[in-house]
C-alpha positions as CSV (number, residue, x, y, z in Angstrom):
1,M,171.5,106.3,85.5
2,T,168.2,107.3,86.3
3,D,166.8,110.5,85.0
4,D,166.1,111.8,88.6
5,I,169.5,111.5,90.2
6,C,173.0,112.0,89.2
7,G,173.7,108.4,89.1
8,A,177.8,109.1,88.5
9,T,179.8,106.2,90.8
10,N,180.7,107.9,93.9
11,R,183.8,107.0,96.1
12,H,182.1,104.7,97.7
13,G,181.3,103.0,94.4
14,E,177.5,103.7,94.6
15,P,175.6,105.8,92.6
16,C,175.3,109.7,93.5
17,Q,172.2,110.3,94.9
18,Q,172.1,114.1,94.2
19,P,169.3,115.4,92.0
20,A,170.4,115.3,88.1
21,G,171.9,118.5,86.9
22,W,172.5,119.8,90.8
23,G,174.2,123.0,90.6
24,T,174.3,123.4,87.0
25,D,172.6,125.3,84.3
26,H,170.9,122.0,83.1
27,V,168.8,121.1,86.4
28,G,167.0,117.7,86.0
29,K,169.2,116.5,83.3
30,G,172.7,114.8,83.3
31,R,175.4,114.7,86.4
32,C,175.7,117.6,89.2
33,K,178.4,120.0,89.3
34,L,180.4,117.3,91.4
35,H,180.5,114.7,89.1
36,G,181.4,116.8,85.7
37,G,178.1,118.1,85.0
38,N,179.9,121.7,84.5
39,A,182.8,120.4,82.8
40,G,183.9,121.7,79.2
41,A,183.2,124.6,77.4
42,P,180.4,125.3,74.8
43,A,181.3,123.7,71.3
44,D,181.2,127.2,69.6
45,N,183.2,128.9,72.5
46,Q,185.5,131.4,71.1
47,N,186.9,132.9,74.2
48,A,190.5,131.5,73.9
49,S,190.9,132.7,70.7
50,K,194.2,134.6,69.9
51,H,194.7,135.1,66.3
52,G,191.7,133.3,65.1
53,L,193.0,131.1,62.1
54,N,191.5,128.3,63.2
55,A,188.1,129.8,63.9
56,D,185.0,128.9,62.5
57,L,183.9,131.6,60.0
58,H,180.3,131.5,61.0
59,H,181.0,131.7,64.9
60,Y,184.2,133.9,64.5
61,Y,181.6,136.6,62.8
62,R,178.8,136.3,65.1
63,D,180.8,137.1,68.1
64,L,182.5,140.2,66.5
65,P,181.4,143.7,67.9
66,P,179.0,145.5,65.7
67,E,181.5,147.9,64.2
68,Q,184.0,145.1,63.1
69,K,180.8,143.4,61.4
70,E,180.3,146.7,59.5
71,F,183.4,146.7,58.4
72,I,183.2,143.1,57.1
73,E,180.1,143.9,55.7
74,K,181.7,147.0,53.6
75,I,184.6,144.8,52.7
76,A,182.0,142.1,51.3
77,A,179.9,145.0,49.6
78,T,183.3,145.9,47.8
79,I,184.4,142.6,46.7
80,E,180.5,142.0,45.3
81,D,181.0,145.5,43.5
82,R,184.3,144.3,42.0
83,V,182.5,141.0,40.7
84,R,179.8,142.9,39.1
85,E,182.3,145.0,37.7
86,N,183.8,142.2,35.9
87,T,181.1,139.8,35.6
88,G,178.0,141.8,35.6
89,T,176.2,140.2,37.7
90,V,176.4,138.7,41.3
91,D,174.6,135.6,42.2
92,Y,174.1,133.9,45.7
93,M,177.4,131.9,45.4
94,D,179.4,135.2,44.8
95,R,177.8,136.8,47.9
96,V,178.5,134.0,50.2
97,L,181.9,133.7,49.0
98,S,182.4,137.4,49.2
99,K,181.4,137.6,52.9
100,Q,183.6,134.6,53.6
101,V,186.7,136.4,51.8
102,A,185.8,139.4,53.8
103,I,185.7,137.5,57.1
104,Q,189.1,135.5,56.2
105,L,190.8,138.9,55.5
106,H,189.5,140.3,59.1
107,I,191.0,136.9,60.7
108,S,194.0,137.7,58.9
109,S,194.6,141.2,59.9
110,K,193.8,140.0,63.5
111,A,196.5,137.3,63.2
112,S,199.3,139.6,61.7
113,A,198.5,142.1,64.4
114,Y,198.7,139.1,67.0
115,I,202.2,138.0,65.8
116,E,203.5,141.6,65.9
117,K,202.4,142.3,69.1
118,E,202.9,139.0,70.8
119,S,205.2,136.6,69.3
120,G,207.1,138.9,67.3
121,L,208.0,138.3,63.3
122,V,211.3,136.5,64.4
123,Q,212.5,134.2,67.0
124,D,216.0,133.0,68.5
125,V,216.5,129.6,68.0
126,P,219.5,128.0,70.0
127,A,222.0,126.5,67.5
128,R,225.2,124.9,68.3
129,G,226.3,127.4,71.1
130,S,224.6,130.5,69.7
131,T,221.3,131.5,68.4
132,R,220.1,132.1,65.1
133,K,216.8,134.2,64.0
134,E,213.8,132.5,62.2
135,A,210.7,133.2,61.2
136,A,208.0,132.8,63.8
137,P,206.1,129.5,63.4
138,L,202.5,131.3,63.2
139,L,203.7,133.3,60.2
140,E,203.8,130.3,57.7
141,E,200.5,129.4,59.2
142,V,199.1,133.3,58.3
143,R,200.8,132.8,54.7
144,R,198.7,129.7,54.1
145,Y,195.7,131.2,55.2
146,D,196.5,134.2,53.2
147,D,196.9,131.8,50.0
148,S,193.5,130.2,50.6
149,I,192.2,134.3,50.6
150,F,194.0,134.5,47.2
151,R,192.5,131.2,45.9
152,N,188.7,132.6,46.9
153,L,189.3,136.2,45.1
154,K,190.6,134.3,42.1
155,K,187.5,132.3,42.0
156,L,185.4,135.5,42.3
157,G,187.4,137.0,39.7
158,V,188.1,140.1,41.5
159,L,192.0,140.4,41.3
160,D,193.0,142.6,38.5
161,D,195.3,140.3,37.1
162,P,195.1,136.5,38.4
163,D,198.3,135.5,36.9
164,S,200.4,137.9,38.6
165,Q,202.6,137.1,41.2
166,K,201.2,136.7,44.8
167,A,203.3,139.3,46.4
168,D,201.9,142.1,43.9
169,A,198.4,140.5,44.2
170,L,198.7,141.0,48.2
171,E,199.8,144.5,47.8
172,S,197.5,145.7,45.3
173,W,194.5,143.9,47.2
174,R,195.5,145.4,50.5
175,D,195.8,148.9,49.3
176,F,192.1,148.0,47.3
177,I,190.7,147.2,50.8
178,E,192.3,150.0,52.5
179,K,190.8,152.7,50.0
180,S,187.6,151.1,50.4
181,Y,187.9,151.3,54.2
182,D,188.7,154.8,54.1
183,S,185.4,155.8,51.9
């Protein structure tokens, strides 16, 4: 394939003679639109994101509307304040981890809302002539995601009682976040 033509093998077994990148946003380079020059989405495309659990944190944050970014910044600042209360100082890694946790909390709330709205908390599973109720598969994924948030909060020393049960910690943390968001 030369740089000035598409060069893909056409249906006659010969190199396509269209200009390189013809009909694409990369005119002059690569294949023409007839031979896959427009195929695929950009590597950081978040358009198909439903619940965000698998999202890259940086790209997820970058693509949020300004009001949601502001909410995340407030949560990160609140976490930093909590770290400062417990340790007396906040270093670079504390700031990075605080922002990551704030983004993860946003993703977790988005995933929870998605479950409640779209997939439901339970599903009917056929079982020998009847059906039984089971937790929706995405719920377990959200629980694992939340566990990673708790690990990060423990690293930061933010939770009041790191040895407490996760359920108690989750409730106190959600209350803490809601109080922070209201103020």
